[in-house]
Amino acid sequence: MFHTVAYHHTLIPVFFIVFRLTVSHLYLLTHETMLLNNNVTEFILLGLTQEPVKRKIVFVFFLLFYLGTLLGNFLIIVTIKTSRALGSPMYFFLFYLSLSDTCFSTSVAPRMIVDALLKNNTISFSECIIQVFSAHFFGSLEILILILMAIDHYVAICKPLHYMSIMSRWVCSVLVAIAWVGACVHSLVQIFLTLSLPFCGPNVIDHCLCDLQPLLKLACADTYVINLLLVSNSGAICTVSFVILMFSYVIILHSLRNHSAEGRKKALSTCISHIIVVILLFGPCIFIYTRPATTFPVDKMIAVFYTIGTPLINPLIYTLRNAEVKNAMRKLWSKKLISDDQR
């Protein structure tokens, strides 16, 4: 077992510095592209509904879901960071899954919450592109971390005697770094393909957020080839990752026959939690990103589900089905109550 606090302190600032530099350069690039190739300087987001009463209801739901996401994931992050009982590689990856969930939701939700109260929801061309980049970056990072968690489960169950030597602290840190790089490359490819298209009008996006499919509909050019490239990027990542994850868990569950009853129960609980998260995340992504450049009315609700709903559900699944996390949270809360009483 290794304790992960020191590595969190060293990795996280580096990751976010690189992310911030990438976003800054991307902002400058989109601004230059807009001046050279596009007549469109801003987009109008229609949102989920135009009715004032329904917009207020949407605002309340979005706000509650987002606050719940922040609270749930922040609680997991603090618990893992402060508890020495949660020092295994599995919780190292869970830490980064909660972090990516928080960032993924934050890249979209605050804007959606504010827009639910405004009559004229405009977003600049640069802001729109950065929102697409951020959402795809943290979304693909979440996918890659889920794959790392599946690798960790496979090694823990199928190679238990060599687990700590294979999943060492250095190996886990390198794997997370590779996931960040992979997410950045995927997102930049999406953005460069989108920036290659001219936007000369109209500028109304019938959606609650900026995403690739609605943007393709507004381009003043033939988007057939670009759409194929985008589908082969996002769609392939979602589909191939889902197949790999499901296949890996079939192998893991098959290997549980050789374990004791108690070991099977614990491993099965962990795997089922992970499989539920995988299905909730990949179902909407595969539906959205593996089809031609067409949009449906249901796309809005599906986008809301995987940008706000899934990041809220994930911490509930991992805490309610994990005795170690629940015990660590109880101890953390008990320490806080004792410290408050001593004051």
mmCIF file of C-alpha atoms in Angstrom:
data_model
loop_
_atom_site.group_PDB
_atom_site.id
_atom_site.type_symbol
_atom_site.label_atom_id
_atom_site.label_comp_id
_atom_site.label_asym_id
_atom_site.label_seq_id
_atom_site.Cartn_x
_atom_site.Cartn_y
_atom_site.Cartn_z
ATOM 1 C CA MET A 1 0.000 0.000 0.000
ATOM 2 C CA PHE A 2 1.229 3.501 -0.700
ATOM 3 C CA HIS A 3 -0.045 6.801 0.568
ATOM 4 C CA THR A 4 -0.943 9.184 -2.240
ATOM 5 C CA VAL A 5 -1.038 12.646 -0.651
ATOM 6 C CA ALA A 6 2.497 13.648 -1.696
ATOM 7 C CA TYR A 7 1.909 12.573 -5.268
ATOM 8 C CA HIS A 8 -1.388 14.460 -5.443
ATOM 9 C CA HIS A 9 0.428 17.625 -4.340
ATOM 10 C CA THR A 10 3.094 17.261 -7.049
ATOM 11 C CA LEU A 11 0.936 16.058 -9.953
ATOM 12 C CA ILE A 12 -2.122 18.297 -9.704
ATOM 13 C CA PRO A 13 -0.398 21.717 -9.987
ATOM 14 C CA VAL A 14 1.625 20.524 -12.978
ATOM 15 C CA PHE A 15 -1.479 19.173 -14.733
ATOM 16 C CA PHE A 16 -3.502 22.349 -14.224
ATOM 17 C CA ILE A 17 -0.643 24.661 -15.211
ATOM 18 C CA VAL A 18 -0.334 22.772 -18.505
ATOM 19 C CA PHE A 19 -4.130 22.844 -18.938
ATOM 20 C CA ARG A 20 -4.271 26.598 -18.294
ATOM 21 C CA LEU A 21 -1.435 27.294 -20.748
ATOM 22 C CA THR A 22 -3.203 25.162 -23.374
ATOM 23 C CA VAL A 23 -6.476 27.048 -22.879
ATOM 24 C CA SER A 24 -4.670 30.427 -23.084
ATOM 25 C CA HIS A 25 -3.001 29.517 -26.379
ATOM 26 C CA LEU A 26 -6.266 28.075 -27.645
ATOM 27 C CA TYR A 27 -8.063 31.340 -26.853
ATOM 28 C CA LEU A 28 -5.529 33.314 -28.890
ATOM 29 C CA LEU A 29 -5.758 30.801 -31.754
ATOM 30 C CA THR A 30 -9.565 30.894 -31.884
ATOM 31 C CA HIS A 31 -9.543 34.699 -31.796
ATOM 32 C CA GLU A 32 -7.130 34.839 -34.753
ATOM 33 C CA THR A 33 -9.148 32.206 -36.645
ATOM 34 C CA MET A 34 -12.370 34.127 -36.024
ATOM 35 C CA LEU A 35 -10.858 37.322 -37.440
ATOM 36 C CA LEU A 36 -9.462 35.572 -40.530
ATOM 37 C CA ASN A 37 -12.140 33.057 -41.541
ATOM 38 C CA ASN A 38 -15.431 33.807 -39.813
ATOM 39 C CA ASN A 39 -18.149 36.435 -39.872
ATOM 40 C CA VAL A 40 -19.631 34.921 -36.720
ATOM 41 C CA THR A 41 -18.251 36.386 -33.493
ATOM 42 C CA GLU A 42 -20.804 34.894 -31.113
ATOM 43 C CA PHE A 43 -23.436 32.179 -30.887
ATOM 44 C CA ILE A 44 -26.939 32.208 -29.376
ATOM 45 C CA LEU A 45 -27.797 29.193 -27.197
ATOM 46 C CA LEU A 46 -31.519 28.397 -27.131
ATOM 47 C CA GLY A 47 -31.248 26.197 -24.021
ATOM 48 C CA LEU A 48 -33.719 23.536 -22.926
ATOM 49 C CA THR A 49 -36.808 25.750 -23.057
ATOM 50 C CA GLN A 50 -37.879 29.320 -23.800
ATOM 51 C CA GLU A 51 -40.775 29.418 -21.297
ATOM 52 C CA PRO A 52 -39.944 31.644 -18.269
ATOM 53 C CA VAL A 53 -41.543 29.370 -15.654
ATOM 54 C CA LYS A 54 -39.839 26.247 -16.992
ATOM 55 C CA ARG A 55 -36.512 28.115 -17.165
ATOM 56 C CA LYS A 56 -36.746 28.866 -13.442
ATOM 57 C CA ILE A 57 -37.424 25.189 -12.729
ATOM 58 C CA VAL A 58 -34.441 24.256 -14.908
ATOM 59 C CA PHE A 59 -32.301 26.766 -12.982
ATOM 60 C CA VAL A 60 -33.220 25.188 -9.627
ATOM 61 C CA PHE A 61 -32.550 21.637 -10.842
ATOM 62 C CA PHE A 62 -29.239 22.556 -12.498
ATOM 63 C CA LEU A 63 -28.079 24.429 -9.404
ATOM 64 C CA LEU A 64 -28.995 21.596 -7.020
ATOM 65 C CA PHE A 65 -27.381 18.971 -9.249
ATOM 66 C CA TYR A 66 -24.194 21.007 -9.612
ATOM 67 C CA LEU A 67 -23.916 21.740 -5.879
ATOM 68 C CA GLY A 68 -24.505 18.035 -5.199
ATOM 69 C CA THR A 69 -21.745 17.165 -7.681
ATOM 70 C CA LEU A 70 -19.296 19.554 -6.019
ATOM 71 C CA LEU A 71 -20.179 18.338 -2.523
ATOM 72 C CA GLY A 72 -20.044 14.605 -3.330
ATOM 73 C CA ASN A 73 -16.802 14.690 -5.308
ATOM 74 C CA PHE A 74 -15.133 17.149 -2.936
ATOM 75 C CA LEU A 75 -15.978 14.832 -0.035
ATOM 76 C CA ILE A 76 -14.356 11.885 -1.828
ATOM 77 C CA ILE A 77 -11.273 13.967 -2.722
ATOM 78 C CA VAL A 78 -10.806 15.204 0.868
ATOM 79 C CA THR A 79 -11.437 11.747 2.338
ATOM 80 C CA ILE A 80 -8.884 10.031 0.086
ATOM 81 C CA LYS A 81 -6.376 12.828 0.563
ATOM 82 C CA THR A 82 -6.546 12.732 4.383
ATOM 83 C CA SER A 83 -7.130 9.027 5.085
ATOM 84 C CA ARG A 84 -4.163 6.658 5.283
ATOM 85 C CA ALA A 85 -6.578 3.716 5.073
ATOM 86 C CA LEU A 86 -7.328 4.690 1.463
ATOM 87 C CA GLY A 87 -3.768 4.551 0.188
ATOM 88 C CA SER A 88 -4.105 1.789 -2.408
ATOM 89 C CA PRO A 89 -3.832 2.421 -6.179
ATOM 90 C CA MET A 90 -7.605 1.978 -6.540
ATOM 91 C CA TYR A 91 -8.215 5.097 -4.430
ATOM 92 C CA PHE A 92 -5.394 6.928 -6.173
ATOM 93 C CA PHE A 93 -7.358 6.533 -9.422
ATOM 94 C CA LEU A 94 -10.684 7.237 -7.684
ATOM 95 C CA PHE A 95 -9.198 10.547 -6.495
ATOM 96 C CA TYR A 96 -8.509 11.569 -10.091
ATOM 97 C CA LEU A 97 -11.887 10.263 -11.276
ATOM 98 C CA SER A 98 -13.636 12.541 -8.757
ATOM 99 C CA LEU A 99 -11.361 15.415 -9.772
ATOM 100 C CA SER A 100 -12.144 14.911 -13.471
ATOM 101 C CA ASP A 101 -15.882 14.613 -12.664
ATOM 102 C CA THR A 102 -15.743 17.936 -10.822
ATOM 103 C CA CYS A 103 -13.858 19.689 -13.620
ATOM 104 C CA PHE A 104 -16.029 18.110 -16.327
ATOM 105 C CA SER A 105 -19.217 19.368 -14.713
ATOM 106 C CA THR A 106 -17.644 22.781 -13.945
ATOM 107 C CA SER A 107 -16.675 23.250 -17.602
ATOM 108 C CA VAL A 108 -20.367 23.261 -18.547
ATOM 109 C CA ALA A 109 -22.748 23.552 -15.557
ATOM 110 C CA PRO A 110 -22.081 27.145 -14.311
ATOM 111 C CA ARG A 111 -22.773 28.533 -17.774
ATOM 112 C CA MET A 112 -25.967 26.455 -18.089
ATOM 113 C CA ILE A 113 -27.145 27.630 -14.647
ATOM 114 C CA VAL A 114 -26.637 31.307 -15.487
ATOM 115 C CA ASP A 115 -28.184 30.935 -18.963
ATOM 116 C CA ALA A 116 -31.347 29.465 -17.412
ATOM 117 C CA LEU A 117 -32.051 32.891 -15.873
ATOM 118 C CA LEU A 118 -31.107 35.061 -18.863
ATOM 119 C CA LYS A 119 -33.313 35.946 -21.819
ATOM 120 C CA ASN A 120 -30.514 36.399 -24.341
ATOM 121 C CA ASN A 121 -27.983 33.594 -24.003
ATOM 122 C CA THR A 122 -25.011 34.579 -26.137
ATOM 123 C CA ILE A 123 -21.557 33.006 -25.997
ATOM 124 C CA SER A 124 -18.534 34.307 -27.873
ATOM 125 C CA PHE A 125 -16.855 32.202 -30.550
ATOM 126 C CA SER A 126 -13.719 31.796 -28.403
ATOM 127 C CA GLU A 127 -15.699 30.875 -25.272
ATOM 128 C CA CYS A 128 -17.677 28.310 -27.246
ATOM 129 C CA ILE A 129 -14.528 26.632 -28.583
ATOM 130 C CA ILE A 130 -12.917 26.612 -25.116
ATOM 131 C CA GLN A 131 -16.070 25.056 -23.643
ATOM 132 C CA VAL A 132 -15.932 22.292 -26.260
ATOM 133 C CA PHE A 133 -12.232 21.741 -25.534
ATOM 134 C CA SER A 134 -12.703 21.654 -21.733
ATOM 135 C CA ALA A 135 -15.708 19.336 -21.851
ATOM 136 C CA HIS A 136 -13.976 16.896 -24.216
ATOM 137 C CA PHE A 137 -10.723 17.098 -22.266
ATOM 138 C CA PHE A 138 -12.207 16.217 -18.886
ATOM 139 C CA GLY A 139 -14.741 13.824 -20.422
ATOM 140 C CA SER A 140 -12.043 11.818 -22.211
ATOM 141 C CA LEU A 141 -9.843 12.036 -19.092
ATOM 142 C CA GLU A 142 -12.666 10.396 -17.134
ATOM 143 C CA ILE A 143 -12.878 7.627 -19.758
ATOM 144 C CA LEU A 144 -9.125 6.989 -19.611
ATOM 145 C CA ILE A 145 -9.115 6.919 -15.803
ATOM 146 C CA LEU A 146 -11.937 4.372 -15.859
ATOM 147 C CA ILE A 147 -9.706 2.232 -18.090
ATOM 148 C CA LEU A 148 -6.852 2.643 -15.576
ATOM 149 C CA MET A 149 -9.210 1.560 -12.783
ATOM 150 C CA ALA A 150 -10.141 -1.533 -14.805
ATOM 151 C CA ILE A 151 -6.424 -2.342 -15.218
ATOM 152 C CA ASP A 152 -5.973 -1.914 -11.476
ATOM 153 C CA HIS A 153 -8.906 -4.257 -10.750
ATOM 154 C CA TYR A 154 -7.549 -6.829 -13.200
ATOM 155 C CA VAL A 155 -4.079 -6.850 -11.616
ATOM 156 C CA ALA A 156 -5.519 -6.918 -8.069
ATOM 157 C CA ILE A 157 -7.768 -9.907 -8.800
ATOM 158 C CA CYS A 158 -5.802 -11.870 -11.411
ATOM 159 C CA LYS A 159 -2.230 -11.106 -10.224
ATOM 160 C CA PRO A 160 -2.631 -10.574 -6.446
ATOM 161 C CA LEU A 161 0.910 -11.684 -5.495
ATOM 162 C CA HIS A 162 2.512 -9.168 -7.855
ATOM 163 C CA TYR A 163 -0.048 -6.402 -7.346
ATOM 164 C CA MET A 164 2.052 -3.910 -5.360
ATOM 165 C CA SER A 165 5.118 -4.382 -7.551
ATOM 166 C CA ILE A 166 3.141 -3.892 -10.777
ATOM 167 C CA MET A 167 0.911 -1.045 -9.545
ATOM 168 C CA SER A 168 3.654 0.901 -7.800
ATOM 169 C CA ARG A 169 3.339 4.579 -6.942
ATOM 170 C CA TRP A 170 5.576 5.549 -9.869
ATOM 171 C CA VAL A 171 3.619 3.395 -12.348
ATOM 172 C CA CYS A 172 0.275 4.819 -11.205
ATOM 173 C CA SER A 173 1.575 8.389 -11.509
ATOM 174 C CA VAL A 174 2.911 7.742 -15.025
ATOM 175 C CA LEU A 175 -0.403 6.165 -16.069
ATOM 176 C CA VAL A 176 -2.352 9.216 -14.852
ATOM 177 C CA ALA A 177 0.069 11.534 -16.663
ATOM 178 C CA ILE A 178 -0.406 9.527 -19.884
ATOM 179 C CA ALA A 179 -4.182 9.829 -19.420
ATOM 180 C CA TRP A 180 -3.895 13.639 -19.172
ATOM 181 C CA VAL A 181 -1.731 13.791 -22.293
ATOM 182 C CA GLY A 182 -4.113 11.492 -24.185
ATOM 183 C CA ALA A 183 -7.121 13.611 -23.177
ATOM 184 C CA CYS A 184 -5.324 16.777 -24.307
ATOM 185 C CA VAL A 185 -4.385 15.282 -27.702
ATOM 186 C CA HIS A 186 -7.958 14.043 -28.275
ATOM 187 C CA SER A 187 -9.470 17.442 -27.429
ATOM 188 C CA LEU A 188 -6.984 19.422 -29.536
ATOM 189 C CA VAL A 189 -7.721 17.220 -32.560
ATOM 190 C CA GLN A 190 -11.438 17.975 -32.128
ATOM 191 C CA ILE A 191 -10.788 21.702 -31.877
ATOM 192 C CA PHE A 192 -8.406 21.934 -34.851
ATOM 193 C CA LEU A 193 -10.925 20.074 -37.024
ATOM 194 C CA THR A 194 -13.690 22.450 -35.911
ATOM 195 C CA LEU A 195 -11.548 25.569 -36.455
ATOM 196 C CA SER A 196 -10.852 24.431 -40.016
ATOM 197 C CA LEU A 197 -14.522 25.113 -40.845
ATOM 198 C CA PRO A 198 -15.795 28.586 -41.800
ATOM 199 C CA PHE A 199 -18.741 30.053 -39.832
ATOM 200 C CA CYS A 200 -20.499 32.846 -41.713
ATOM 201 C CA GLY A 201 -24.019 32.567 -40.277
ATOM 202 C CA PRO A 202 -26.549 31.682 -38.925
ATOM 203 C CA ASN A 203 -25.346 31.654 -35.338
ATOM 204 C CA VAL A 204 -28.249 30.101 -33.382
ATOM 205 C CA ILE A 205 -27.389 26.825 -31.599
ATOM 206 C CA ASP A 206 -30.460 24.795 -30.660
ATOM 207 C CA HIS A 207 -28.763 23.360 -27.598
ATOM 208 C CA CYS A 208 -27.950 24.201 -23.969
ATOM 209 C CA LEU A 209 -24.172 24.048 -24.506
ATOM 210 C CA CYS A 210 -21.546 24.259 -27.228
ATOM 211 C CA ASP A 211 -20.764 20.862 -28.709
ATOM 212 C CA LEU A 212 -19.429 19.457 -31.964
ATOM 213 C CA GLN A 213 -22.644 18.243 -33.609
ATOM 214 C CA PRO A 214 -24.605 21.526 -33.194
ATOM 215 C CA LEU A 215 -21.564 23.508 -34.395
ATOM 216 C CA LEU A 216 -21.201 21.364 -37.524
ATOM 217 C CA LYS A 217 -24.762 22.288 -38.530
ATOM 218 C CA LEU A 218 -23.806 25.988 -38.597
ATOM 219 C CA ALA A 219 -20.665 25.644 -40.721
ATOM 220 C CA CYS A 220 -20.726 27.269 -44.179
ATOM 221 C CA ALA A 221 -19.050 24.320 -45.884
ATOM 222 C CA ASP A 222 -19.461 20.640 -46.598
ATOM 223 C CA THR A 223 -18.863 18.912 -43.248
ATOM 224 C CA TYR A 224 -19.046 15.297 -44.449
ATOM 225 C CA VAL A 225 -15.303 14.570 -44.186
ATOM 226 C CA ILE A 226 -14.874 16.558 -40.960
ATOM 227 C CA ASN A 227 -17.822 14.718 -39.433
ATOM 228 C CA LEU A 228 -16.293 11.357 -40.346
ATOM 229 C CA LEU A 229 -13.025 12.409 -38.696
ATOM 230 C CA LEU A 230 -14.838 13.625 -35.586
ATOM 231 C CA VAL A 231 -16.885 10.432 -35.361
ATOM 232 C CA SER A 232 -13.754 8.326 -35.855
ATOM 233 C CA ASN A 233 -12.169 10.285 -32.989
ATOM 234 C CA SER A 234 -14.861 10.701 -30.320
ATOM 235 C CA GLY A 235 -17.064 7.834 -31.477
ATOM 236 C CA ALA A 236 -14.195 5.387 -31.726
ATOM 237 C CA ILE A 237 -12.813 6.361 -28.318
ATOM 238 C CA CYS A 238 -16.218 5.845 -26.674
ATOM 239 C CA THR A 239 -17.034 2.570 -28.440
ATOM 240 C CA VAL A 240 -13.589 0.952 -28.265
ATOM 241 C CA SER A 241 -13.127 1.982 -24.629
ATOM 242 C CA PHE A 242 -16.552 0.594 -23.720
ATOM 243 C CA VAL A 243 -15.826 -2.740 -25.440
ATOM 244 C CA ILE A 244 -12.389 -2.979 -23.770
ATOM 245 C CA LEU A 245 -13.857 -2.229 -20.342
ATOM 246 C CA MET A 246 -16.697 -4.718 -20.687
ATOM 247 C CA PHE A 247 -14.339 -7.408 -21.979
ATOM 248 C CA SER A 248 -11.905 -6.772 -19.114
ATOM 249 C CA TYR A 249 -14.679 -7.155 -16.544
ATOM 250 C CA VAL A 250 -15.848 -10.392 -18.158
ATOM 251 C CA ILE A 251 -12.308 -11.717 -17.648
ATOM 252 C CA ILE A 252 -12.178 -10.389 -14.079
ATOM 253 C CA LEU A 253 -15.558 -11.856 -13.121
ATOM 254 C CA HIS A 254 -14.601 -15.186 -14.707
ATOM 255 C CA SER A 255 -11.388 -15.297 -12.651
ATOM 256 C CA LEU A 256 -13.316 -14.782 -9.388
ATOM 257 C CA ARG A 257 -14.231 -18.482 -9.394
ATOM 258 C CA ASN A 258 -10.808 -19.235 -7.911
ATOM 259 C CA HIS A 259 -11.224 -16.852 -4.960
ATOM 260 C CA SER A 260 -12.758 -17.381 -1.532
ATOM 261 C CA ALA A 261 -16.380 -16.461 -0.863
ATOM 262 C CA GLU A 262 -15.380 -13.324 1.059
ATOM 263 C CA GLY A 263 -12.889 -12.310 -1.628
ATOM 264 C CA ARG A 264 -15.490 -12.861 -4.348
ATOM 265 C CA LYS A 265 -18.029 -10.731 -2.502
ATOM 266 C CA LYS A 266 -15.644 -7.791 -2.040
ATOM 267 C CA ALA A 267 -14.292 -7.939 -5.609
ATOM 268 C CA LEU A 268 -17.791 -8.337 -7.052
ATOM 269 C CA SER A 269 -19.032 -5.269 -5.171
ATOM 270 C CA THR A 270 -16.136 -3.186 -6.504
ATOM 271 C CA CYS A 271 -16.586 -4.427 -10.073
ATOM 272 C CA ILE A 272 -20.354 -3.884 -10.097
ATOM 273 C CA SER A 273 -19.883 -0.270 -8.952
ATOM 274 C CA HIS A 274 -17.411 0.302 -11.746
ATOM 275 C CA ILE A 275 -19.616 -1.380 -14.376
ATOM 276 C CA ILE A 276 -22.604 0.817 -13.381
ATOM 277 C CA VAL A 277 -20.462 3.964 -13.767
ATOM 278 C CA VAL A 278 -19.159 2.744 -17.150
ATOM 279 C CA ILE A 279 -22.669 2.099 -18.506
ATOM 280 C CA LEU A 280 -24.013 5.453 -17.265
ATOM 281 C CA LEU A 281 -21.121 7.332 -18.880
ATOM 282 C CA PHE A 282 -20.659 5.423 -22.135
ATOM 283 C CA GLY A 283 -24.333 4.937 -23.021
ATOM 284 C CA PRO A 284 -25.017 8.646 -23.709
ATOM 285 C CA CYS A 285 -21.559 9.227 -25.259
ATOM 286 C CA ILE A 286 -21.960 6.392 -27.752
ATOM 287 C CA PHE A 287 -25.453 7.634 -28.660
ATOM 288 C CA ILE A 288 -24.224 11.202 -29.284
ATOM 289 C CA TYR A 289 -20.832 10.694 -30.931
ATOM 290 C CA THR A 290 -21.130 7.542 -33.055
ATOM 291 C CA ARG A 291 -23.722 8.739 -35.542
ATOM 292 C CA PRO A 292 -23.659 11.130 -38.551
ATOM 293 C CA ALA A 293 -24.005 14.888 -38.141
ATOM 294 C CA THR A 294 -27.660 14.827 -37.127
ATOM 295 C CA THR A 295 -29.252 16.216 -33.999
ATOM 296 C CA PHE A 296 -32.417 15.124 -32.190
ATOM 297 C CA PRO A 297 -34.529 16.935 -29.558
ATOM 298 C CA VAL A 298 -33.553 14.273 -26.997
ATOM 299 C CA ASP A 299 -29.870 15.232 -27.421
ATOM 300 C CA LYS A 300 -30.350 18.141 -25.011
ATOM 301 C CA MET A 301 -31.581 15.937 -22.168
ATOM 302 C CA ILE A 302 -28.874 13.356 -22.822
ATOM 303 C CA ALA A 303 -26.231 16.106 -22.747
ATOM 304 C CA VAL A 304 -27.617 17.350 -19.416
ATOM 305 C CA PHE A 305 -27.510 13.811 -18.042
ATOM 306 C CA TYR A 306 -23.878 13.084 -18.855
ATOM 307 C CA THR A 307 -22.574 16.586 -18.015
ATOM 308 C CA ILE A 308 -24.486 17.167 -14.763
ATOM 309 C CA GLY A 309 -26.209 13.894 -13.819
ATOM 310 C CA THR A 310 -23.360 11.396 -14.192
ATOM 311 C CA PRO A 311 -20.799 13.415 -12.149
ATOM 312 C CA LEU A 312 -23.412 13.560 -9.363
ATOM 313 C CA ILE A 313 -24.217 9.839 -9.490
ATOM 314 C CA ASN A 314 -20.589 8.630 -9.563
ATOM 315 C CA PRO A 315 -19.669 9.643 -5.985
ATOM 316 C CA LEU A 316 -22.935 8.175 -4.695
ATOM 317 C CA ILE A 317 -22.148 4.820 -6.328
ATOM 318 C CA TYR A 318 -18.560 4.723 -5.095
ATOM 319 C CA THR A 319 -19.456 5.723 -1.522
ATOM 320 C CA LEU A 320 -22.694 3.798 -0.972
ATOM 321 C CA ARG A 321 -21.193 0.542 -2.306
ATOM 322 C CA ASN A 322 -17.744 0.910 -0.720
ATOM 323 C CA ALA A 323 -17.405 0.135 3.007
ATOM 324 C CA GLU A 324 -13.816 1.433 3.183
ATOM 325 C CA VAL A 325 -14.770 4.860 1.822
ATOM 326 C CA LYS A 326 -17.795 5.081 4.140
ATOM 327 C CA ASN A 327 -15.677 4.165 7.179
ATOM 328 C CA ALA A 328 -13.012 6.715 6.209
ATOM 329 C CA MET A 329 -15.701 9.394 5.855
ATOM 330 C CA ARG A 330 -17.101 8.522 9.295
ATOM 331 C CA LYS A 331 -13.630 8.810 10.845
ATOM 332 C CA LEU A 332 -13.024 12.126 9.087
ATOM 333 C CA TRP A 333 -16.365 13.475 10.318
ATOM 334 C CA SER A 334 -15.689 12.172 13.854
ATOM 335 C CA LYS A 335 -12.292 13.929 13.925
ATOM 336 C CA LYS A 336 -13.953 17.160 12.828
ATOM 337 C CA LEU A 337 -16.603 16.897 15.558
ATOM 338 C CA ILE A 338 -13.952 16.169 18.215
ATOM 339 C CA SER A 339 -11.804 19.107 17.078
ATOM 340 C CA ASP A 340 -14.865 21.391 17.138
ATOM 341 C CA ASP A 341 -15.746 20.221 20.667
ATOM 342 C CA GLN A 342 -12.202 20.859 21.913
ATOM 343 C CA ARG A 343 -12.391 24.457 20.744
#
